[in-house]
Backbone as CSV, one residue per row, in Angstrom:
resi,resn,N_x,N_y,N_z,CA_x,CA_y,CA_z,C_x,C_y,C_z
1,UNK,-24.720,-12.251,-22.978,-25.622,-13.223,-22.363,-25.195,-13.589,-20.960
2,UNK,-23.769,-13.466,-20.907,-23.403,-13.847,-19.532,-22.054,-12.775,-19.130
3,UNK,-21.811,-12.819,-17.594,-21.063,-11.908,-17.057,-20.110,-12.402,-16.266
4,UNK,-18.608,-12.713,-16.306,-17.507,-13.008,-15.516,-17.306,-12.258,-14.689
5,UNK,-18.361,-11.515,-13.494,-18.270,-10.518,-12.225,-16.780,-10.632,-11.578
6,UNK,-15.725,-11.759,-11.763,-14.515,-11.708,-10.675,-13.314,-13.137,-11.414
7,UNK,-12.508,-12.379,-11.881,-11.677,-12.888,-12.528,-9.803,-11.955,-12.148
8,UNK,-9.245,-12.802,-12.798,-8.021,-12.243,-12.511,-6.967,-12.059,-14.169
9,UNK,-7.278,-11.215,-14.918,-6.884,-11.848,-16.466,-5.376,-11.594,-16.180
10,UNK,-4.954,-11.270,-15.427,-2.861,-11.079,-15.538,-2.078,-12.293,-14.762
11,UNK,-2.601,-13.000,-14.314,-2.967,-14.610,-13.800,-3.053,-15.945,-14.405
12,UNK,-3.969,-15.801,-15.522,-4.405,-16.937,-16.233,-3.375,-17.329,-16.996
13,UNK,-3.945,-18.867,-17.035,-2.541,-19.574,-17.906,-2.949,-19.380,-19.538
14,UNK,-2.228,-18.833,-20.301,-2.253,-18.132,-21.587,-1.344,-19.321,-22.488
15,UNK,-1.055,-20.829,-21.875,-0.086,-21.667,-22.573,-1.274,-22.048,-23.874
16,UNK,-2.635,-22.533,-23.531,-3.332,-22.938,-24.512,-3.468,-21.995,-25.645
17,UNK,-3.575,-20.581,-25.476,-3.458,-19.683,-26.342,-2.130,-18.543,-27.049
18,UNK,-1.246,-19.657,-26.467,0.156,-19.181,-27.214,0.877,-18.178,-26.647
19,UNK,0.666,-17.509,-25.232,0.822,-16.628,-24.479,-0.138,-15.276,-24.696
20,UNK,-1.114,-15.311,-25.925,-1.749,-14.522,-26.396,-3.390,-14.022,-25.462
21,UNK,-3.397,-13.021,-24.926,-4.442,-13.028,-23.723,-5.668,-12.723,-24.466
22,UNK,-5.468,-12.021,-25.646,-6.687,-11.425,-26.544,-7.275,-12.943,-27.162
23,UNK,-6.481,-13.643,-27.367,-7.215,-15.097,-27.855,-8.211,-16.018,-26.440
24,UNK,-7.572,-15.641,-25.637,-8.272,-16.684,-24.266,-8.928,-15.381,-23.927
25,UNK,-9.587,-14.329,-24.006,-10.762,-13.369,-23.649,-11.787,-14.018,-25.143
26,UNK,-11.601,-13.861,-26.537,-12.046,-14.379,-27.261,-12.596,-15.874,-27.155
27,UNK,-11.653,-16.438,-26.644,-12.704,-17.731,-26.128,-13.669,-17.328,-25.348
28,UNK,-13.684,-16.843,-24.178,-14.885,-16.619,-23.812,-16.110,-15.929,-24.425
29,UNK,-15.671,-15.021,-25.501,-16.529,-14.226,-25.971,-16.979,-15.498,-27.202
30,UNK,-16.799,-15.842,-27.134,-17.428,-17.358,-28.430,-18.261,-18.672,-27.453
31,UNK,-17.997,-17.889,-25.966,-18.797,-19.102,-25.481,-20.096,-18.406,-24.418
32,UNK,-20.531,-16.803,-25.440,-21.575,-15.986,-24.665,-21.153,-15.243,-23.729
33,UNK,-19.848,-15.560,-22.890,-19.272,-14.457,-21.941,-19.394,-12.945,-22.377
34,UNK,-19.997,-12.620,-22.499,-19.662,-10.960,-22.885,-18.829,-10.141,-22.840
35,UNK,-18.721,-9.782,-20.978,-17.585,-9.190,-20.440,-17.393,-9.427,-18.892
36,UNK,-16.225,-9.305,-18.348,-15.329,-9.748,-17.827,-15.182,-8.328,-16.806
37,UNK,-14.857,-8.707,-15.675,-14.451,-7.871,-14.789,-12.821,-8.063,-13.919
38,UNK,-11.952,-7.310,-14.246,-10.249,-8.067,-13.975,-9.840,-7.140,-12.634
39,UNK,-9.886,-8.004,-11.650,-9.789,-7.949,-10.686,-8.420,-7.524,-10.041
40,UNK,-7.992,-6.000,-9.510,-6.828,-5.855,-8.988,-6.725,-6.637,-7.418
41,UNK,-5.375,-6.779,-7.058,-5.011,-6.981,-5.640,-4.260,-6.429,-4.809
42,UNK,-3.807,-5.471,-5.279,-2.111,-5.077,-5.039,-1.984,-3.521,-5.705
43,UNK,-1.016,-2.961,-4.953,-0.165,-1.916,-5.682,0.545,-1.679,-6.917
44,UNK,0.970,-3.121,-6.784,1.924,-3.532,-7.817,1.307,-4.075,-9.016
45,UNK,0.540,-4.841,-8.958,-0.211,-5.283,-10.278,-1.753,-4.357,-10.532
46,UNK,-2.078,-3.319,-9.958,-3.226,-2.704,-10.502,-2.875,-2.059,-12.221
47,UNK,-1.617,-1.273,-12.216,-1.414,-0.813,-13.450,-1.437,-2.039,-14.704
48,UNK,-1.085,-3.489,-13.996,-1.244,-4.505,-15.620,-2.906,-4.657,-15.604
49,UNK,-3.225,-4.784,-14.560,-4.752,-4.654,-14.383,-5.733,-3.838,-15.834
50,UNK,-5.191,-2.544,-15.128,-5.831,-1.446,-15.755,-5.577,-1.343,-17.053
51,UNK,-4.491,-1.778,-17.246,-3.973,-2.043,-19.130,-5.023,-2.462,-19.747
52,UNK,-4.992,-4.235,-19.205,-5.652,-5.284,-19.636,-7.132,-4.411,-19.802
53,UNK,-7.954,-3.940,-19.334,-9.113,-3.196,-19.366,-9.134,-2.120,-20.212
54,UNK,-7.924,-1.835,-20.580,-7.795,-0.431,-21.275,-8.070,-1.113,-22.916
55,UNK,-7.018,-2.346,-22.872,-7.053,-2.381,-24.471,-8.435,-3.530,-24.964
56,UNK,-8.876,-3.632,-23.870,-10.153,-4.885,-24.065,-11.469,-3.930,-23.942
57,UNK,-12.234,-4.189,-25.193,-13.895,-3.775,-24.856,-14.368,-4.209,-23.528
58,UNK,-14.074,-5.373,-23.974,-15.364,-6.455,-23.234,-15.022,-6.464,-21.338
59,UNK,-13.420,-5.800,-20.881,-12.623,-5.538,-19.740,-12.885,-4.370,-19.434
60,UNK,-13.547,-4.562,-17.985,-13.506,-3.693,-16.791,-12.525,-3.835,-15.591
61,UNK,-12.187,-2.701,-14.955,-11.215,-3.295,-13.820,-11.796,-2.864,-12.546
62,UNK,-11.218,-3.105,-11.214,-10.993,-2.563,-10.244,-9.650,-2.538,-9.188
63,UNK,-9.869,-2.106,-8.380,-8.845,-0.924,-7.982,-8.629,-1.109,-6.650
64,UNK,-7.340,-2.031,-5.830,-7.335,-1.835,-4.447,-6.666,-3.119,-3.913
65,UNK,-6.702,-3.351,-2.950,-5.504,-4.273,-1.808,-6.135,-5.363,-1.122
66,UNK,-5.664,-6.497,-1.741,-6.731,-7.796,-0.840,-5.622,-7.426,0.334
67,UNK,-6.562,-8.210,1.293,-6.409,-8.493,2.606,-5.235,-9.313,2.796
68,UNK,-5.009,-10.528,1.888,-3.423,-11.114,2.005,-2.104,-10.318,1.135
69,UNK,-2.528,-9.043,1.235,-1.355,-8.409,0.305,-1.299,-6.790,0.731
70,UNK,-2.129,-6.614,2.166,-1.800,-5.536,2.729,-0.193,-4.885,3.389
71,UNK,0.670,-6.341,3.658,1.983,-6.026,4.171,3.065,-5.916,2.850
72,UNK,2.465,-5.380,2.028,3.142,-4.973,0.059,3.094,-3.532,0.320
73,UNK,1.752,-3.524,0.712,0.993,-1.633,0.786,0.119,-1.225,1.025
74,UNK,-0.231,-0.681,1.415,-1.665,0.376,1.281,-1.958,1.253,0.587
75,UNK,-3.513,1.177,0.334,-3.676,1.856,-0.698,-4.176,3.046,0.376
76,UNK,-3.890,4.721,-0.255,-4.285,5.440,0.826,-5.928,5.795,0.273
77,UNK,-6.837,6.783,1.249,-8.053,6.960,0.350,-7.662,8.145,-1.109
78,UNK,-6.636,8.866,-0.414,-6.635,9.683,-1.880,-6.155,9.135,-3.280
79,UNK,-5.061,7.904,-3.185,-4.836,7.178,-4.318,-5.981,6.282,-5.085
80,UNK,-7.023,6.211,-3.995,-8.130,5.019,-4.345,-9.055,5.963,-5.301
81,UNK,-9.301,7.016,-4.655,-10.173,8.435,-4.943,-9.449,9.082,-6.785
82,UNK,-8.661,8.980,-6.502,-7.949,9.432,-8.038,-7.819,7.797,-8.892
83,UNK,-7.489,6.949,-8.723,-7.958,5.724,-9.399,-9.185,5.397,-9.964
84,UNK,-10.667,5.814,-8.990,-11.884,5.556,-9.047,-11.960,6.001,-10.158
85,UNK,-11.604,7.191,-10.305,-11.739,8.217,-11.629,-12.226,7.319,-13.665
86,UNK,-10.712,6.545,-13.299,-10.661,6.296,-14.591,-12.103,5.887,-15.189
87,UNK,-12.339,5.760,-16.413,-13.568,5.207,-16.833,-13.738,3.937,-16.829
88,UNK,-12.686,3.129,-16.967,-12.682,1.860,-16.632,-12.799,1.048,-15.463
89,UNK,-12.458,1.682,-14.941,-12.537,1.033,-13.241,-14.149,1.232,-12.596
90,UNK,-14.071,0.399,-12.698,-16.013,-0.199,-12.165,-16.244,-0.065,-10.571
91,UNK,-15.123,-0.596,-9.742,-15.416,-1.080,-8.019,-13.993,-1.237,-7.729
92,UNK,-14.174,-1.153,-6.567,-13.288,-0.602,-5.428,-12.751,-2.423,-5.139
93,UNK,-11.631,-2.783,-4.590,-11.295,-3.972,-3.946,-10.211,-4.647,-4.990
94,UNK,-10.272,-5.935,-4.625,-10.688,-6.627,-4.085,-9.837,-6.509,-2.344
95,UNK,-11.133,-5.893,-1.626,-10.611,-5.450,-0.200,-11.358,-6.535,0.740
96,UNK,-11.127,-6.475,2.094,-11.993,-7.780,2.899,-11.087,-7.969,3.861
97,UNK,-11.324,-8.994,4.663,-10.521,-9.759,5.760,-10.628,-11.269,5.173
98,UNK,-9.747,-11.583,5.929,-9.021,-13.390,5.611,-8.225,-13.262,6.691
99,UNK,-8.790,-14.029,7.437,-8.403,-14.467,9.434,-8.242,-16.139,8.988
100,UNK,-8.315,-16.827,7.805,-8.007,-18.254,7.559,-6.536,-18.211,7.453
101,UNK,-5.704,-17.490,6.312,-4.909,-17.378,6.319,-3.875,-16.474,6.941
102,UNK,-4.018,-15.616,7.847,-3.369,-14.435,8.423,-4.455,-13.916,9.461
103,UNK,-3.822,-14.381,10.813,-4.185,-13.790,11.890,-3.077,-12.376,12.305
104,UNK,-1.991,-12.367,11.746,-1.174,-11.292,12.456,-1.537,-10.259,11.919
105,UNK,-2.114,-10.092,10.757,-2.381,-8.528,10.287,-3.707,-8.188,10.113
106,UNK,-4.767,-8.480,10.920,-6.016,-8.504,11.317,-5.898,-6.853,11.757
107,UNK,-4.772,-5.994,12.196,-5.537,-4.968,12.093,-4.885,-3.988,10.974
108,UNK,-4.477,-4.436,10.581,-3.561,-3.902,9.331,-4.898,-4.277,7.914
109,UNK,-5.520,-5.552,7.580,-6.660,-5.682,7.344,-7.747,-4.536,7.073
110,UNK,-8.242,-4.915,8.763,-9.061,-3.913,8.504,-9.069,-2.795,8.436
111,UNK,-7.662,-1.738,9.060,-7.641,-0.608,8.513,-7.346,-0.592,6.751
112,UNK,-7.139,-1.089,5.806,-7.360,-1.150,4.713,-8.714,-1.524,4.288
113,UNK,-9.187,-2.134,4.879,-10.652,-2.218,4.590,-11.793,-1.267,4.531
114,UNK,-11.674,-0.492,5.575,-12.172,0.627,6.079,-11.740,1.787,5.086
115,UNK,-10.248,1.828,4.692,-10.231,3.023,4.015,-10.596,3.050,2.512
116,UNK,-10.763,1.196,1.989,-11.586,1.257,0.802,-12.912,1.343,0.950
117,UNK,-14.034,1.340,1.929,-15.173,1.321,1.761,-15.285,2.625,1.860
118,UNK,-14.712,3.649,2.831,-14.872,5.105,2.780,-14.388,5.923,1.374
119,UNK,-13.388,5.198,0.710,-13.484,6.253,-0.467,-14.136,5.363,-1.747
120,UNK,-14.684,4.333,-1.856,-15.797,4.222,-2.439,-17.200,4.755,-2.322
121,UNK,-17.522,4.683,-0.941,-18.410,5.628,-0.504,-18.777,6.583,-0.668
122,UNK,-17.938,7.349,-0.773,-17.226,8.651,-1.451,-17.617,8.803,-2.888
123,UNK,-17.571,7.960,-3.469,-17.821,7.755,-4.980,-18.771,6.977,-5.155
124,UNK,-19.598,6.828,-4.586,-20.817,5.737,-4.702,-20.417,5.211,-5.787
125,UNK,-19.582,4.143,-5.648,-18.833,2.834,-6.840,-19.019,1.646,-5.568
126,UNK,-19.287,0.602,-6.057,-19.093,-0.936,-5.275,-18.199,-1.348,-4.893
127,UNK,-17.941,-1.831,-3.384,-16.774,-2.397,-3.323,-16.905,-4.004,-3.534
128,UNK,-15.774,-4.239,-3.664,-15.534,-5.963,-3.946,-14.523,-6.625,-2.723
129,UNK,-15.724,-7.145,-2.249,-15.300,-8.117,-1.063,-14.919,-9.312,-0.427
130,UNK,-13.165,-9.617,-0.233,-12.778,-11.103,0.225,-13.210,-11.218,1.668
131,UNK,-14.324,-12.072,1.806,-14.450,-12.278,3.299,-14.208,-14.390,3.413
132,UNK,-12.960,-13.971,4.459,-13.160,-15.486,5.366,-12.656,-15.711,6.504
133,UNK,-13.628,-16.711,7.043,-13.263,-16.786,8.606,-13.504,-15.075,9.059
134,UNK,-14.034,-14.128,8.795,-13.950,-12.848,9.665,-15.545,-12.466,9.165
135,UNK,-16.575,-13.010,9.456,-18.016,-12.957,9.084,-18.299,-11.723,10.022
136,UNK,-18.236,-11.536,11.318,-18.346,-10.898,11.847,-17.839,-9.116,12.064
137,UNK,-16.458,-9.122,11.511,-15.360,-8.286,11.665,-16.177,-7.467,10.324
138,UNK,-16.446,-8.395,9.199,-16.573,-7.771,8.352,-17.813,-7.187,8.013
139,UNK,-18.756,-7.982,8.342,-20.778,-7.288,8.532,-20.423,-5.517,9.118
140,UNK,-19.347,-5.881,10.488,-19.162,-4.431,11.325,-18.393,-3.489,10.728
141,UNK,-17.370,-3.435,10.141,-17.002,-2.401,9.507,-17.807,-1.874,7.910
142,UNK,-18.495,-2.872,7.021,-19.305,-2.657,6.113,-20.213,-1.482,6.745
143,UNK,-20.998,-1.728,7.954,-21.726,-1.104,8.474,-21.516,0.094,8.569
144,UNK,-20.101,0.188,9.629,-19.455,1.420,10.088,-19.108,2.302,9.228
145,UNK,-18.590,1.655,7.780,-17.857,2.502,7.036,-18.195,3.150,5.901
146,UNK,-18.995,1.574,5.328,-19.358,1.741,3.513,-20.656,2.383,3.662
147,UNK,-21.077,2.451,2.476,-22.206,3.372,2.002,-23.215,2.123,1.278
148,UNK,-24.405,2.055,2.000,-25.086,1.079,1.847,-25.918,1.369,0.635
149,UNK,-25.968,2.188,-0.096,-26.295,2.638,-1.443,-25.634,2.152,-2.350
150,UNK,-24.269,2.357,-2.692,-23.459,1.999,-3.675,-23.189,0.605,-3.141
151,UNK,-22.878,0.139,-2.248,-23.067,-1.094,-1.333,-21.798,-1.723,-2.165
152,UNK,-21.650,-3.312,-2.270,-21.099,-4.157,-2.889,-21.590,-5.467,-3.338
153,UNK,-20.482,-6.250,-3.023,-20.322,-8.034,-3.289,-19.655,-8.763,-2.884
154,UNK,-20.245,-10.020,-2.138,-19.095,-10.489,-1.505,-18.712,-11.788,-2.380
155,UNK,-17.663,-11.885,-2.955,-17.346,-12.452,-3.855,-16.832,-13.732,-3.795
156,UNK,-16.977,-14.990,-4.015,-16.515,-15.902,-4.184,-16.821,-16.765,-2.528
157,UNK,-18.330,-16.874,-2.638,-19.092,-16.709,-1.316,-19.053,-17.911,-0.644
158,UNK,-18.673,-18.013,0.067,-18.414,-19.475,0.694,-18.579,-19.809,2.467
159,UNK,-19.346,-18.552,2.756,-19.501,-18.750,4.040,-21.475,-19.268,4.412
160,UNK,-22.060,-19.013,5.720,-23.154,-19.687,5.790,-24.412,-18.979,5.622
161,UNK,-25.378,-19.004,5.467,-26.730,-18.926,5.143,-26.758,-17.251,6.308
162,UNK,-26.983,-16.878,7.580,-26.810,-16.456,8.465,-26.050,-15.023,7.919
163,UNK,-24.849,-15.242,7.587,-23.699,-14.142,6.848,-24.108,-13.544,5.557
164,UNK,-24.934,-14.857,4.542,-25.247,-14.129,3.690,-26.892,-13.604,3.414
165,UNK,-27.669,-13.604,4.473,-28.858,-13.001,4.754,-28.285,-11.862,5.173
166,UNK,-27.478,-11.389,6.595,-26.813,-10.323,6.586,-26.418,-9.302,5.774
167,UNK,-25.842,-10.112,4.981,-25.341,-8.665,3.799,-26.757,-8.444,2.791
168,UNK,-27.200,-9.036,2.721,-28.485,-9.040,1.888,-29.147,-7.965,2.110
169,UNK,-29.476,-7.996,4.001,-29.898,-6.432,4.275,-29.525,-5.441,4.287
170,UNK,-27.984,-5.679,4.181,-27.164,-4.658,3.791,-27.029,-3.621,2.248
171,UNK,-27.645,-4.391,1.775,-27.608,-4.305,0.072,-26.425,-4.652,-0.692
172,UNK,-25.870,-5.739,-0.346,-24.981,-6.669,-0.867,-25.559,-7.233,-1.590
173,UNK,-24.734,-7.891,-2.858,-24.946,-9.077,-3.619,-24.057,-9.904,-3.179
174,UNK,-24.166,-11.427,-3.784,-23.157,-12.600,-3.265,-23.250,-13.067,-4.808
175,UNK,-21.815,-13.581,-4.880,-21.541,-13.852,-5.629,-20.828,-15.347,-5.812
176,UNK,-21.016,-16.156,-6.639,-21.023,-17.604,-6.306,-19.700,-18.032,-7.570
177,UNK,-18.948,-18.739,-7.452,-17.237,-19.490,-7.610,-17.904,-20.773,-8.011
178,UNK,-17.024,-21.515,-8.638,-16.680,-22.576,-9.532,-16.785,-23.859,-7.792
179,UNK,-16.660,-23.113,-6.751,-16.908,-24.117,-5.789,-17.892,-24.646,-4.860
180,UNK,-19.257,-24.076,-6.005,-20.523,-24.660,-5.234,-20.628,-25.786,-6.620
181,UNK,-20.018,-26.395,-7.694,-20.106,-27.294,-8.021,-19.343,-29.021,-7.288
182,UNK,-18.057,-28.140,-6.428,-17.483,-29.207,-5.769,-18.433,-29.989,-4.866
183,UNK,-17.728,-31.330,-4.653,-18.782,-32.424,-3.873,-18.732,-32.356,-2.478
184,UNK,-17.917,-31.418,-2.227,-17.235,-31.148,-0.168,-18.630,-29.930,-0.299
185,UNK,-18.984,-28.734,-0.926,-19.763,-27.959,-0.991,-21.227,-28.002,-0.553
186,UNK,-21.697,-28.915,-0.165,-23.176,-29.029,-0.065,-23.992,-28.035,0.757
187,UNK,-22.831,-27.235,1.932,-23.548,-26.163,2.877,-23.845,-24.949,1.898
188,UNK,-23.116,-24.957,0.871,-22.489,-23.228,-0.159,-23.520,-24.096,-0.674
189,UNK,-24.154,-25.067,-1.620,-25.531,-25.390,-2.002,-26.930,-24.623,-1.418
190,UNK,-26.998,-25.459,-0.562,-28.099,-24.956,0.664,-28.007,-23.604,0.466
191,UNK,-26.729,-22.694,0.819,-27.006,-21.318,0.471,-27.588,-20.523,-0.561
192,UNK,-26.873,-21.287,-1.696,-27.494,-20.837,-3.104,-28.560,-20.928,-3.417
193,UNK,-29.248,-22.024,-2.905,-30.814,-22.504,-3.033,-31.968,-21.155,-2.605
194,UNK,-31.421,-20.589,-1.696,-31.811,-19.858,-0.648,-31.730,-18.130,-1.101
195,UNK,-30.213,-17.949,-1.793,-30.506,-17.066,-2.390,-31.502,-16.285,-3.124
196,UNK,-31.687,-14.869,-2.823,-32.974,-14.290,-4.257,-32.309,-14.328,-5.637
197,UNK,-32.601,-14.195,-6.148,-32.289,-14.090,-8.030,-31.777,-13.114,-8.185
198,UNK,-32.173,-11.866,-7.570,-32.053,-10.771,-7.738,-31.020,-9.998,-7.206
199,UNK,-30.286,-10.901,-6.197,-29.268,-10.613,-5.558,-27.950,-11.475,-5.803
200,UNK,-27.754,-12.160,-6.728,-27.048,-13.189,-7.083,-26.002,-12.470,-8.419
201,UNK,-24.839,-13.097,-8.353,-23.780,-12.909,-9.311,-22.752,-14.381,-9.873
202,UNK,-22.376,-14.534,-10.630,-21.672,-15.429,-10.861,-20.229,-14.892,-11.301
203,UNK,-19.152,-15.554,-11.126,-18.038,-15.171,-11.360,-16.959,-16.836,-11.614
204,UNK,-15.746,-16.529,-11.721,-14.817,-17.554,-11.752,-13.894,-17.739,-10.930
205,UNK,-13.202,-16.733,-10.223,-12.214,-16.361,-9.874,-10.856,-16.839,-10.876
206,UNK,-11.169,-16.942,-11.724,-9.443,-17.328,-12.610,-8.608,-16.767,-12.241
207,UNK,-7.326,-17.324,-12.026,-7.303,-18.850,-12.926,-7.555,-19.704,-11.431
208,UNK,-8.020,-19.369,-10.381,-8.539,-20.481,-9.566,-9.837,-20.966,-9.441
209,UNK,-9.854,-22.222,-8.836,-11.301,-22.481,-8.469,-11.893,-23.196,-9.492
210,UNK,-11.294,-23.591,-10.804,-11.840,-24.178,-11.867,-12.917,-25.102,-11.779
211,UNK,-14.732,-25.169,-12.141,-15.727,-25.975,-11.864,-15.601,-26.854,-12.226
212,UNK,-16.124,-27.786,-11.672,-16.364,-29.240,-12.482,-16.901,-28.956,-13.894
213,UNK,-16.302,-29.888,-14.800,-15.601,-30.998,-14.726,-14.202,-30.778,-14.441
214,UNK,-13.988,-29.323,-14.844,-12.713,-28.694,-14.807,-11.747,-29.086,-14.067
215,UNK,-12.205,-29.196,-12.848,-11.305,-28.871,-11.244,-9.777,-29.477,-11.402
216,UNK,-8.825,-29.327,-11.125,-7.490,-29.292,-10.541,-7.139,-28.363,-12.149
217,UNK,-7.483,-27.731,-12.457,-6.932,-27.748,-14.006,-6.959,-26.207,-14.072
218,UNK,-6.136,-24.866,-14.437,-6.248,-23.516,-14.235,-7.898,-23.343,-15.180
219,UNK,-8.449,-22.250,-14.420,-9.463,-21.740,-14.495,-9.364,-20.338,-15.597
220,UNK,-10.510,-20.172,-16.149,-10.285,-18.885,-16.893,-11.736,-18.362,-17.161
221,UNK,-12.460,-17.368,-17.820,-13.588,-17.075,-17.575,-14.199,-17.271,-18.414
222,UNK,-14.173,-19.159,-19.471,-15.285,-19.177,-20.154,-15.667,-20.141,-19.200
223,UNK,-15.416,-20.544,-18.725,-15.564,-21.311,-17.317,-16.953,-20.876,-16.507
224,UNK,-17.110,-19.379,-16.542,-18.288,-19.237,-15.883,-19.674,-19.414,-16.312
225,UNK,-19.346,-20.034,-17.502,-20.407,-20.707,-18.196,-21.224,-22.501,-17.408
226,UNK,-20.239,-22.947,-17.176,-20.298,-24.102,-16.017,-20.922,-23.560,-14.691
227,UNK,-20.531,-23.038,-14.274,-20.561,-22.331,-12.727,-22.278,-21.319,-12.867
228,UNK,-22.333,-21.050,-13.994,-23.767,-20.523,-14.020,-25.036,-21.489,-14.570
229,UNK,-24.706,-22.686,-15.082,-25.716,-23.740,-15.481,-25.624,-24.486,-14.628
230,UNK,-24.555,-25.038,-13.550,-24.980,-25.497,-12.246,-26.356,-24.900,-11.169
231,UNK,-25.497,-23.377,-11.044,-27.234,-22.893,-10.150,-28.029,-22.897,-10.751
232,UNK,-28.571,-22.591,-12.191,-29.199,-22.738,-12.860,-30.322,-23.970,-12.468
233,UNK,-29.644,-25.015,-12.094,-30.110,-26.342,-12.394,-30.637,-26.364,-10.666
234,UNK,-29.840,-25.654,-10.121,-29.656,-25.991,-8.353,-30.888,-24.905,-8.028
235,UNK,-31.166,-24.127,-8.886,-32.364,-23.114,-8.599,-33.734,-23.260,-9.208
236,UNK,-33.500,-24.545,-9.818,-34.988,-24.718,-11.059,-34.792,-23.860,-12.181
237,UNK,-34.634,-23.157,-12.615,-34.331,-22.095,-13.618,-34.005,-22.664,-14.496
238,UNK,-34.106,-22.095,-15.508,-33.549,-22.085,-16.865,-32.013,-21.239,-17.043
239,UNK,-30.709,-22.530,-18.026,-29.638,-21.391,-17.959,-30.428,-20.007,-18.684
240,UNK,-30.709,-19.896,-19.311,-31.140,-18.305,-20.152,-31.315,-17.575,-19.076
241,UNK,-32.534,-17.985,-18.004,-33.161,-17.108,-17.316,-31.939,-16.822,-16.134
242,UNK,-30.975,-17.558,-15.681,-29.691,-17.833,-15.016,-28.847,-16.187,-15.284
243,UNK,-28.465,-16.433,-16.832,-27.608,-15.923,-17.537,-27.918,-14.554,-17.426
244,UNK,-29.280,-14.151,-17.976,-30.210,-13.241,-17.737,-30.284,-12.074,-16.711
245,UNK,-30.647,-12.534,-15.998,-30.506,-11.951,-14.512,-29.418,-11.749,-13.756
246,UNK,-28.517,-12.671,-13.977,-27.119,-12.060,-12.997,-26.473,-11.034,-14.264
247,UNK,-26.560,-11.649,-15.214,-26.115,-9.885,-16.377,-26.743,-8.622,-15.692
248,UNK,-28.015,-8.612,-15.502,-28.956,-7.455,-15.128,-28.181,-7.329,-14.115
249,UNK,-28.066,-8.075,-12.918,-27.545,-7.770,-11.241,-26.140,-6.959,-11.663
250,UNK,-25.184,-7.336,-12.283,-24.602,-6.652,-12.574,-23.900,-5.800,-13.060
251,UNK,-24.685,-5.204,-14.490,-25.174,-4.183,-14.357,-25.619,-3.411,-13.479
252,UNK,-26.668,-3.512,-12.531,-27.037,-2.542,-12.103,-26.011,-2.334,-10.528
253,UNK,-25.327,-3.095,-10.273,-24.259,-2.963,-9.236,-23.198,-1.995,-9.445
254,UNK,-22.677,-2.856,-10.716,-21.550,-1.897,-11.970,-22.332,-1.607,-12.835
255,UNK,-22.660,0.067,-11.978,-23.192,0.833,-12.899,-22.308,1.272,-13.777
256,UNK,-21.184,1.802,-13.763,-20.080,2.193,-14.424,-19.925,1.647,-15.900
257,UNK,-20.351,0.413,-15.791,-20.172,-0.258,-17.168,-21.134,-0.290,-17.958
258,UNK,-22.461,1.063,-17.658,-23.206,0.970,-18.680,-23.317,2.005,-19.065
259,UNK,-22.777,3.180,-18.442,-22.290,4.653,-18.203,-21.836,4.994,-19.986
């Protein structure tokens, strides 16, 4: 009924469930979550990544180097290209720029950026996109690089109306965080309002970002049950019809997971 598009399951706090991760995926699956998408960042943690997806139905992964964890490694295109492979691995990322937190490796960034959209491209698979503070940097290399077919998502969307019409024509989806329920949020409102239906995703980011009522408290992905009856409410909609449709969106983004 519903879809956790951007989560982190090797992250989450597992104290409520005894350190047991198959019990806190089961919560979600008792609260309509279906399935879950577990988000790599790194070199180093893609293989617990890919586990976690291996021994879970309901777990998909992806594959690649945020932007604050490019000075760990790079991923090259041929390692990304033989990763894509597995059956589990859905999308490329979580790749992007972040000029909020790190101006010195802005070109270290985007040459990682660039070399995940080209070998996704390559594989017409989605990439998954951290964009902040670099709205610009990042519209231009999407352009330059990725493959506007297999296209992506920019995940955990928090920039303005302007950026996310942009990717829209791009054939992006946006994907909306536990922080268009916060009360500082009202511009990421306005955006959502604005959004098509059809281009929309919901996610959690766990264990951050936890929605109201949640907030200061670790996040996990039955959570995106909150975070999708907010727009719900913020769009006129019905949760069903909510739930509904961003399942469909992604699906048909992550095609992989119906393969």
């Amino acid at each position: 009924m519903l879809v956790d598009s951007h989560c982190h399951l090797d992250r989450i706090n597992l104290k409520p469930y005894d350190g047991n991760l198959s019990a806190a995926i089961q919560s979600a699956l008792d609260r309509g979550i279906e399935e879950m998408l577990c988000i790599s960042i790194s070199l180093e943690n893609r293989a617990d990544v890919l586990a976690i997806a291996e021994s879970h139905a309901n777990v998909f992964a992806s594959t690649g180097v945020h932007p604050l964890d490019v000075q760990s490694g790079l991923a090259t295109q041929d390692q990304l290209l033989e990763w894509i492979d597995h059956p589990k691995v859905v999308a490329v990322g979580e790749t992007g720029l972040d000029y909020y937190y790190d101006t010195e490796t802005k070109q270290l960034q985007q040459e990682s950026f660039a070399i995940h959209l080209q070998a996704a491209g390559k594989k017409n698979i989605p990439v998954v996109v951290h964009t902040r503070n670099a709205r610009q940097d990042t519209l231009d290399l999407i352009r330059e690089h990725g493959n506007l077919e297999s296209a992506g998502v920019l995940h955990c969307f928090t920039e303005d109306w302007d950026m996310a019409s942009k990717a829209l024509d791009l054939n992006y989806y946006v994907s909306i965080s536990g922080i268009v329920t916060f009360k500082n949020a009202s511009e990421l409102r306005d955006v959502v309002k604005k959004l098509p239906l059809d281009r929309l995703l919901v996610e959690t980011d766990s264990p951050y970002l936890a929605p109201e009522p949640y907030r200061g408290k670790k996040n996990e992905p039955k959570y995106v049950r909150e975070v999708a009856e907010y727009i719900a409410d913020l769009k006129g909609v019905s949760f069903e019809t909510l739930a509904e449709v961003t399942t469909n969106n992604y699906r048909k983004l992550f095609w992989k997971t119906v393969a």
